[in-house]
PDB file of C-alpha atoms in Angstrom:
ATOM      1  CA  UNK E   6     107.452 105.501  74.333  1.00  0.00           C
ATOM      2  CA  UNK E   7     108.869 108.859  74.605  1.00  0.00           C
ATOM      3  CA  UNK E   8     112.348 109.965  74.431  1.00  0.00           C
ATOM      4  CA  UNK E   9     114.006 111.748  77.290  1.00  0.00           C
ATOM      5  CA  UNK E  10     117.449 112.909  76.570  1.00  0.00           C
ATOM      6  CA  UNK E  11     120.148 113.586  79.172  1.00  0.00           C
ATOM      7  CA  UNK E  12     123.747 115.271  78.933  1.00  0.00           C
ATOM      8  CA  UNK E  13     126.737 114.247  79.678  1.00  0.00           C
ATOM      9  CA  UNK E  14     126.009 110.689  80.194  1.00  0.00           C
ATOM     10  CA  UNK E  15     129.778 111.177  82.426  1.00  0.00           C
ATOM     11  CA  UNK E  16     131.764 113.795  83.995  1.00  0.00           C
ATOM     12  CA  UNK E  17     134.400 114.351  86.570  1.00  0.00           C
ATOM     13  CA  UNK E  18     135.194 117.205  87.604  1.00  0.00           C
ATOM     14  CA  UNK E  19     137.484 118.812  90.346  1.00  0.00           C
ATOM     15  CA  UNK E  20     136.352 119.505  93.826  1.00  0.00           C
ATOM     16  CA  UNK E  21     135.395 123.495  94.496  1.00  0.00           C
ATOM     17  CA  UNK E  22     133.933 123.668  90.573  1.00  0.00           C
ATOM     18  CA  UNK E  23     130.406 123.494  89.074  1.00  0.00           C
ATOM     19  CA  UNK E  24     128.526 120.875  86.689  1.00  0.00           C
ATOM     20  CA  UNK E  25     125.672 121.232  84.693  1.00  0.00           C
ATOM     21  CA  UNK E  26     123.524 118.629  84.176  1.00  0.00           C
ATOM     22  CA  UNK E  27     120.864 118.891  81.172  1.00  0.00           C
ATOM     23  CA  UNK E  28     117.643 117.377  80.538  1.00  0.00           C
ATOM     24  CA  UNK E  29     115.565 117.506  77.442  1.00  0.00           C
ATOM     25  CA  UNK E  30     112.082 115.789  76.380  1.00  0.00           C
ATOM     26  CA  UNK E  31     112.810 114.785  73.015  1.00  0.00           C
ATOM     27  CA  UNK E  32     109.650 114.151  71.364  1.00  0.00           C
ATOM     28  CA  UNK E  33     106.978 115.735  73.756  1.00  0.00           C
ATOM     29  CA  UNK E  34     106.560 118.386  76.174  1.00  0.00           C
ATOM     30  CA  UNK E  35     107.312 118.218  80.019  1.00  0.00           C
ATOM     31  CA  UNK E  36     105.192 120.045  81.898  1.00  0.00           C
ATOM     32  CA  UNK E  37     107.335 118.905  85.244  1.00  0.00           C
ATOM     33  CA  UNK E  38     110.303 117.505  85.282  1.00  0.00           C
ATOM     34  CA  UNK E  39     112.320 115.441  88.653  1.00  0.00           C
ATOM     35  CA  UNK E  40     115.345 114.852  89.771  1.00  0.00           C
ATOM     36  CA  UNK E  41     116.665 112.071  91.130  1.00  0.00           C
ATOM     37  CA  UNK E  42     120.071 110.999  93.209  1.00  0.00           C
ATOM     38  CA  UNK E  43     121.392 107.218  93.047  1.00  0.00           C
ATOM     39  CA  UNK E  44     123.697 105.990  95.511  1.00  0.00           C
ATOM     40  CA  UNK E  45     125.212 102.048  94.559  1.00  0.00           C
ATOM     41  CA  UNK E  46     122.789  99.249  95.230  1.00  0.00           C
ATOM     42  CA  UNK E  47     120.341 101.855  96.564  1.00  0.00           C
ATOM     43  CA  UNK E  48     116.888 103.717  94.963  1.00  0.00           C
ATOM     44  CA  UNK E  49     116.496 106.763  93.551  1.00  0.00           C
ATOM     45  CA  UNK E  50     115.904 109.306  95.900  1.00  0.00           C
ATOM     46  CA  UNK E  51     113.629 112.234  94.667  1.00  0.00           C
ATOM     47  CA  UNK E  52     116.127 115.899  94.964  1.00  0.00           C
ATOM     48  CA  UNK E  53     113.581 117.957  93.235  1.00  0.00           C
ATOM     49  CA  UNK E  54     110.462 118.666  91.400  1.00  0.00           C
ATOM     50  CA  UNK E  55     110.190 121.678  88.682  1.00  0.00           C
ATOM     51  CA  UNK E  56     107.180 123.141  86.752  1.00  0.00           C
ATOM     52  CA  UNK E  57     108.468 124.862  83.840  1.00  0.00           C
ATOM     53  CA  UNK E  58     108.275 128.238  84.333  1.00  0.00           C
ATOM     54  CA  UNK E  59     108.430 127.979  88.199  1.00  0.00           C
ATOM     55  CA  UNK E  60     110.817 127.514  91.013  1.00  0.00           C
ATOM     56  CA  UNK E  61     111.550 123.869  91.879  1.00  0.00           C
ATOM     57  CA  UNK E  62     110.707 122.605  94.903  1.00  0.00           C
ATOM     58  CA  UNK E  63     113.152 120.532  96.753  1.00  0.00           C
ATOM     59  CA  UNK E  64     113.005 117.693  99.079  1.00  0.00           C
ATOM     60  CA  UNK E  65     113.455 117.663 102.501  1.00  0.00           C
ATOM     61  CA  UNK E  66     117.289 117.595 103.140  1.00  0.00           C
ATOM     62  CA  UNK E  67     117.771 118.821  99.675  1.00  0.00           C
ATOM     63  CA  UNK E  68     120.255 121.981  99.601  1.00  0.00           C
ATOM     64  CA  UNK E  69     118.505 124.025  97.023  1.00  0.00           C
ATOM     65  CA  UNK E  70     121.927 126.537  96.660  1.00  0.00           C
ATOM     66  CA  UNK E  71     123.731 123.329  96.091  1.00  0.00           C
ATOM     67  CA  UNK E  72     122.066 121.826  93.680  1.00  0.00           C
ATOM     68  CA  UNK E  73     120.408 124.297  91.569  1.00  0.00           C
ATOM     69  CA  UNK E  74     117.387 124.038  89.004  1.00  0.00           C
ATOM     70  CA  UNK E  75     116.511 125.462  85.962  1.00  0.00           C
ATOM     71  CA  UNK E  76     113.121 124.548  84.040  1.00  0.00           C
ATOM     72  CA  UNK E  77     112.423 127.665  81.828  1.00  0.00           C
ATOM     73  CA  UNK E  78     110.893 126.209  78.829  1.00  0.00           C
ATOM     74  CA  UNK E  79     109.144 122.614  78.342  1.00  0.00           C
ATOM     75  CA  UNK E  80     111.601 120.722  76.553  1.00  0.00           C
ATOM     76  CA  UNK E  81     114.497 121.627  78.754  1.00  0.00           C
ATOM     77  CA  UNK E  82     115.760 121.571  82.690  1.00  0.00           C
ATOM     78  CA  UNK E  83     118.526 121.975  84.159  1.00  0.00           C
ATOM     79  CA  UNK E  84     120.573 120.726  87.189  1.00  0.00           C
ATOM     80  CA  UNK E  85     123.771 122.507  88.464  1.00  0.00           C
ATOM     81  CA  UNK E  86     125.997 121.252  91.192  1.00  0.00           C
ATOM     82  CA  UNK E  87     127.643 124.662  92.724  1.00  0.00           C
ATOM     83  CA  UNK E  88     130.837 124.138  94.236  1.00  0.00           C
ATOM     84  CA  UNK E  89     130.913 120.269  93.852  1.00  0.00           C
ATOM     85  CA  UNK E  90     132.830 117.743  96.628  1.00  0.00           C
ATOM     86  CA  UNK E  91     133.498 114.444  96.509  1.00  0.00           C
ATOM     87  CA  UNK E  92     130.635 113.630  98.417  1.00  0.00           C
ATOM     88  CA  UNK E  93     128.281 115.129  95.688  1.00  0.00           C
ATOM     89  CA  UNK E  94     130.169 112.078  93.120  1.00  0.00           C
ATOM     90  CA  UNK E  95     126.700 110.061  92.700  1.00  0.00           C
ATOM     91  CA  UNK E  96     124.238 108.758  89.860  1.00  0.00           C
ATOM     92  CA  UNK E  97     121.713 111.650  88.935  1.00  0.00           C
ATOM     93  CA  UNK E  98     118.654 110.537  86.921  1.00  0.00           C
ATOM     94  CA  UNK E  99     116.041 113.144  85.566  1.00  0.00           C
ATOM     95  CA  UNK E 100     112.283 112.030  84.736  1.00  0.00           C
ATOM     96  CA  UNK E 101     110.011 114.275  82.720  1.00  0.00           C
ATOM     97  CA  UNK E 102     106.261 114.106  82.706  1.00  0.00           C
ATOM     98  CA  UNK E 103     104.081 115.190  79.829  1.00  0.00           C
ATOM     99  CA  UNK E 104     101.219 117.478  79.236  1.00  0.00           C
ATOM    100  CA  UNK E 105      98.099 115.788  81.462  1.00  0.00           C
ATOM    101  CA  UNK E 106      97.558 112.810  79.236  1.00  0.00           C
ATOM    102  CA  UNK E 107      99.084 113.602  75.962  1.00  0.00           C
ATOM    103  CA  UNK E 108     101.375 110.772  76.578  1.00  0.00           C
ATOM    104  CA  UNK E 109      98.748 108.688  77.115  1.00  0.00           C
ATOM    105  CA  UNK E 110      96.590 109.878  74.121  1.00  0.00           C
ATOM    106  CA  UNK E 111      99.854 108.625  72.270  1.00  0.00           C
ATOM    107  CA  UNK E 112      99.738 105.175  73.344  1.00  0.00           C
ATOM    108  CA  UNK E 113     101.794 104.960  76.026  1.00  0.00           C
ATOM    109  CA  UNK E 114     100.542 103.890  79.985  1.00  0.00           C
ATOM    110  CA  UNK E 115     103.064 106.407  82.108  1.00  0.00           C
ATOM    111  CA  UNK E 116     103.312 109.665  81.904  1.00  0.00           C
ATOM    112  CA  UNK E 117     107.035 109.979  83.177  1.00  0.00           C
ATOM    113  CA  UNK E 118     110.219 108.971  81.366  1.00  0.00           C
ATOM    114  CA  UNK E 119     113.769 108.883  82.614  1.00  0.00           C
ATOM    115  CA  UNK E 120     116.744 109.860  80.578  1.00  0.00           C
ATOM    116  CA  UNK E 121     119.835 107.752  81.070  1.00  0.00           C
ATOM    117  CA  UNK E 122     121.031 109.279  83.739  1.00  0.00           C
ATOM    118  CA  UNK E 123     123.892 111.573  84.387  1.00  0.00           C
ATOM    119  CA  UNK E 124     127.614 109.785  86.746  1.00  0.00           C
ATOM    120  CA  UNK E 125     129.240 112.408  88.306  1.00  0.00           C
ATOM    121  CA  UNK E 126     132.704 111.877  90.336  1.00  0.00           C
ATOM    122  CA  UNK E 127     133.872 115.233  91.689  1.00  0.00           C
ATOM    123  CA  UNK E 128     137.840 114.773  92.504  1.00  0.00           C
TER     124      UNK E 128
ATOM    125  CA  UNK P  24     105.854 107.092 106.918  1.00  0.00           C
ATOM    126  CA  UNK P  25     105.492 105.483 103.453  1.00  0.00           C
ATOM    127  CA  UNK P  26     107.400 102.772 102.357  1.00  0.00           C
ATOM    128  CA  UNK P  27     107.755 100.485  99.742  1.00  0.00           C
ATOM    129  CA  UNK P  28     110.247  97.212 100.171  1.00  0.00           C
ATOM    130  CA  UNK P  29     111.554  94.857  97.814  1.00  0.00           C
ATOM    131  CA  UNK P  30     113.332  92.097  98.434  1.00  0.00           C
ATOM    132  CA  UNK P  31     116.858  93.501  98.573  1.00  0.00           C
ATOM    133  CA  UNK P  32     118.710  90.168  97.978  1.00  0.00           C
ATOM    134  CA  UNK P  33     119.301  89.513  94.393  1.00  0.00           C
ATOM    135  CA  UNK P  34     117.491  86.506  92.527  1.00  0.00           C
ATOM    136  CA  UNK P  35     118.875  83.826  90.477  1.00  0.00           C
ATOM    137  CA  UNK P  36     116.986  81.464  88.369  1.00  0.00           C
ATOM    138  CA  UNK P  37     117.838  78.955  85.526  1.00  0.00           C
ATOM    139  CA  UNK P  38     116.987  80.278  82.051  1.00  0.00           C
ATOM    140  CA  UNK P  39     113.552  78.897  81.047  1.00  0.00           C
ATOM    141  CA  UNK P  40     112.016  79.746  84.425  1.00  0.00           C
ATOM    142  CA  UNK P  41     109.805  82.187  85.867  1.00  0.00           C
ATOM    143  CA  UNK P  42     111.249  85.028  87.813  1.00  0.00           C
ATOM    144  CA  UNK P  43     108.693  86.241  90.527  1.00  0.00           C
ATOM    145  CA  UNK P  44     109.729  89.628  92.041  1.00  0.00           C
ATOM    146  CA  UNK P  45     107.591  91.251  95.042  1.00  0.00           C
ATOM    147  CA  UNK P  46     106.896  94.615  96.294  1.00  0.00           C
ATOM    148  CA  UNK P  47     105.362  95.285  99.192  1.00  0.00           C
ATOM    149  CA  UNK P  48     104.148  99.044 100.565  1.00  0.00           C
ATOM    150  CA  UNK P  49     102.655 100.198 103.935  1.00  0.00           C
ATOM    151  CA  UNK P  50     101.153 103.348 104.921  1.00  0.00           C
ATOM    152  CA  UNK P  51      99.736 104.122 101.467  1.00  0.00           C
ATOM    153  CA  UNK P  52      97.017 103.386  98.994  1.00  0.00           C
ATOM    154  CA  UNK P  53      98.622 104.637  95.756  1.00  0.00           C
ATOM    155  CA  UNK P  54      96.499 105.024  93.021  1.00  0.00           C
ATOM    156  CA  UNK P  55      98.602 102.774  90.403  1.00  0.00           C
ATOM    157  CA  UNK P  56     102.064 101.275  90.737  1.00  0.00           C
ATOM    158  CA  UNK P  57     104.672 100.653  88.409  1.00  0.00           C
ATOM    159  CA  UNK P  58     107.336  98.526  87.445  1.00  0.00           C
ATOM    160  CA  UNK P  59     110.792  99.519  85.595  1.00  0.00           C
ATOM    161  CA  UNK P  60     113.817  97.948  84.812  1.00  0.00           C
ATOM    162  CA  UNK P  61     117.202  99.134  85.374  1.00  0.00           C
ATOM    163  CA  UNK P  62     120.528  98.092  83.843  1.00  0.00           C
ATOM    164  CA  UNK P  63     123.699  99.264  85.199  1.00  0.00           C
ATOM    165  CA  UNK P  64     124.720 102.924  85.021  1.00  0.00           C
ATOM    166  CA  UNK P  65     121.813 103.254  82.825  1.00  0.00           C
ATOM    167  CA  UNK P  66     118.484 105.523  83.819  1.00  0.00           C
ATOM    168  CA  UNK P  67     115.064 102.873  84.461  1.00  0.00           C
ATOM    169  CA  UNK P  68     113.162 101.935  81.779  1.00  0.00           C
ATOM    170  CA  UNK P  69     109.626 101.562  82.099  1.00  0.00           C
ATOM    171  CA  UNK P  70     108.001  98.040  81.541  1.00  0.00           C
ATOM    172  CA  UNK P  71     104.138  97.882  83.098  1.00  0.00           C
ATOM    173  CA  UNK P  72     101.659 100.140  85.369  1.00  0.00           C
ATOM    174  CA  UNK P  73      98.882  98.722  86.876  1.00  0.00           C
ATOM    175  CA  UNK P  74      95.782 101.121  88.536  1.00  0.00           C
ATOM    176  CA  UNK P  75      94.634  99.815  91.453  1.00  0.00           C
ATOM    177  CA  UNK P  76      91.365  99.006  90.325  1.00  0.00           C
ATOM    178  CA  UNK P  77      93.178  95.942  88.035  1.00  0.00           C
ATOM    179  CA  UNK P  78      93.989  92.585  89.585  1.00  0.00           C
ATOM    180  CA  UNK P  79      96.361  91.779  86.810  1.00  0.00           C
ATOM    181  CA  UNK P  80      98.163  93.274  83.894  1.00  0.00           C
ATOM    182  CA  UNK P  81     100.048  91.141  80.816  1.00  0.00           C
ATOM    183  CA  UNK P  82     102.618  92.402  78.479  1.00  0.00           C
ATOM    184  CA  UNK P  83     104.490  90.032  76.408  1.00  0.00           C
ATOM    185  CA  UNK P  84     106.654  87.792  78.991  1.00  0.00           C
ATOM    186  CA  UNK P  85     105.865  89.966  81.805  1.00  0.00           C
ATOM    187  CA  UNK P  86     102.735  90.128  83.993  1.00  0.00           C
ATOM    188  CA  UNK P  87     101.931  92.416  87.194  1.00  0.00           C
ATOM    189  CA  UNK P  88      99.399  91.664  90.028  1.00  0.00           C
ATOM    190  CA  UNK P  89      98.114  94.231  92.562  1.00  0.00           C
ATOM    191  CA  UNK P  90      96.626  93.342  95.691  1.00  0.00           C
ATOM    192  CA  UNK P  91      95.261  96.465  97.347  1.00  0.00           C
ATOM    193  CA  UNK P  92      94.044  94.173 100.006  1.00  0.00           C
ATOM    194  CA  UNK P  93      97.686  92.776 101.304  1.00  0.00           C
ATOM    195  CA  UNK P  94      99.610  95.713  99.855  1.00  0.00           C
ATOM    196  CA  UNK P  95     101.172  94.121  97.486  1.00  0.00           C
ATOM    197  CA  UNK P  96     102.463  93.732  93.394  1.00  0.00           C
ATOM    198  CA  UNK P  97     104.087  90.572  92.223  1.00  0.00           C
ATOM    199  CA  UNK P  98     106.291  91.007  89.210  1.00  0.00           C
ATOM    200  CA  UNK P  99     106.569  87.798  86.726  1.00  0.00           C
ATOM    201  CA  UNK P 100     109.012  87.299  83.506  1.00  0.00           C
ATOM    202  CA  UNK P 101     107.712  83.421  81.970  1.00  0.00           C
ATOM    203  CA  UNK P 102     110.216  81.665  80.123  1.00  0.00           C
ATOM    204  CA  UNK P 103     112.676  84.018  81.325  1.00  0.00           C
ATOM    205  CA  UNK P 104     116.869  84.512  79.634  1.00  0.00           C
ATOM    206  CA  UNK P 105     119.807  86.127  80.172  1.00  0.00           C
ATOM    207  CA  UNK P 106     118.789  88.968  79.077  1.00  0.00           C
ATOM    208  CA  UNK P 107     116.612  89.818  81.316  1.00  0.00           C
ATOM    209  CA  UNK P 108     118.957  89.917  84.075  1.00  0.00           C
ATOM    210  CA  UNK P 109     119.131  93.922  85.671  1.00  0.00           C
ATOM    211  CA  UNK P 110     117.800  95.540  88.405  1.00  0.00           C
ATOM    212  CA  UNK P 111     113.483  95.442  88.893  1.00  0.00           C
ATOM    213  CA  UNK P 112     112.462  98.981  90.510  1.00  0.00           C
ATOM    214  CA  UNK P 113     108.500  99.583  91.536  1.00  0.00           C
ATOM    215  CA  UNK P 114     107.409 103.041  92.233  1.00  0.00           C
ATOM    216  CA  UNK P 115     103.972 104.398  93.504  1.00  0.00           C
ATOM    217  CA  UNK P 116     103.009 107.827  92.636  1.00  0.00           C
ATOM    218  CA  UNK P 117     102.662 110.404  95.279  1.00  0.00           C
ATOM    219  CA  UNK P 118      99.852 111.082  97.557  1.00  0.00           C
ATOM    220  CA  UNK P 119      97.153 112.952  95.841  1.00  0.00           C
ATOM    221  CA  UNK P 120      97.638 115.994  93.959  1.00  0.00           C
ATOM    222  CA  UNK P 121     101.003 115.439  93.550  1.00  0.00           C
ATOM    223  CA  UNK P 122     103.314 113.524  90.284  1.00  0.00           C
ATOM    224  CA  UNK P 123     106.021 112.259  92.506  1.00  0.00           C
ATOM    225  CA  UNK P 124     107.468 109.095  92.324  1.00  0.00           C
ATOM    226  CA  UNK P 125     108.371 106.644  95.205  1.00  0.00           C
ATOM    227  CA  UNK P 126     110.928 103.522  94.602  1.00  0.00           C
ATOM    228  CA  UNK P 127     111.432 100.883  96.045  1.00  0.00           C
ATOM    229  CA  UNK P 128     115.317  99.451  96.646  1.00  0.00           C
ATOM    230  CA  UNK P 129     114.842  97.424  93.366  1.00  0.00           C
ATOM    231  CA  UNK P 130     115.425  93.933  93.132  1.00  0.00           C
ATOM    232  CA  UNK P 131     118.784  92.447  91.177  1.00  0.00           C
ATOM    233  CA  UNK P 132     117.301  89.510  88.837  1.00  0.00           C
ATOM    234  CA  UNK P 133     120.592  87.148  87.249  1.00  0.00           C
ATOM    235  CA  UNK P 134     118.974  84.953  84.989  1.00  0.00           C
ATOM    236  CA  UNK P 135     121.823  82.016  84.311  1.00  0.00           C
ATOM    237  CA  UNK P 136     122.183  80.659  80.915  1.00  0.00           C
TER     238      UNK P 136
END
């Protein structure tokens, strides 16, 4: 399959500061790329969908100058938490999706991956 | 709205057996569904997609049915073992024209030695 790479795997940080959150397709191109939120014992929740190149779009409920998103080249997105509180501490999990069946081309049934996801506590 | 349930209680089976895990969706007629596994603090991991045009799909242990009819995939692991005890997600892609994902609660699978 392909390789989706996210950074930092864990980070606390204190309340009132920001976090950056990266995401990078390791081994193929990702023409969109989503981002999830995981509460315990519950499913992801889709925050966010960007096109590289474009702005994201966010989910209803979303607050896009909370949570902001950067997609400017295919390998590589983004996600920043502005001004973080405690109530932001969650599981974030970004998927990437590849060129319109390249993945497929390569062997492989889906065309979105999910890096390992990203545990925030904001304290 | 569309929604997709799983059976939120976790399952427990002897080692050996097979786990059956169902998803079950309303309001939607998704093109293909898939399954992924999730461990812990860890990101899901995809296992099997199934179109909807495909009754059944096999990989290794694991096998995936789709009913369009009643709505409904059925997730099996044969022969299964401890380590395949995590957390079963299945998603549906988005309505039409659109690559977004929707997941189910997931269901916890302990598989007891």
């Amino acid at each position: 399959g392909a390789v989706v790479s996210q950074h930092p795997s864990r980070v606390i940080c204190k309340s009132g500061t920001s976090v950056k959150i990266e995401c990078r397709s390791l081994d193929f191109q990702a023409t969109t790329m989503f981002w999830y939120r995981q509460f315990p014992k519950q499913s992801l929740m889709l925050m966010a969908t960007s096109n590289e190149g474009s702005k994201a779009t966010y989910e209803q409920g979303v607050e896009k100058d909370k949570f902001l998103i950067n997609h400017a080249s295919l390998t590589l997105s983004t996600l920043t938490v502005t001004s973080a509180h405690p109530e932001d501490s969650s599981f974030y999990i970004c998927s990437a999706r590849g060129i319109q069946g390249e993945l497929v081309k390569r062997g492989t049934d889906t065309e979105a991956f999910f890096g390992q996801g990203t545990r925030l506590t904001v304290v | 709205s569309q929604k997709i349930e799983q059976n939120s209680e976790a399952l427990n089976i002897q080692e050996g057996k097979t786990a059956t895990l169902t998803c079950n969706y309303t309001n939607y007629s998704p093109a293909y569904l898939q399954w992924y596994r999730q461990d812990p603090g860890r990101g899901p991991v995809f296992l099997l997609l199934i179109r909807e045009n495909e009754k059944e799909k096999r990989k290794e242990r694991l096998k995936v049915t789709f009913d369009t009819t009643l709505k409904q995939s059925l997730f099996h692991i044969t022969a299964s073992q401890p380590a395949d005890s995590a957390t079963y997600l299945c998603a549906l892609k988005g309505t039409s024209g659109t690559y977004k994902y929707i997941f189910g609660t997931g269901t916890r699978l302990k598989v007891l030695a």
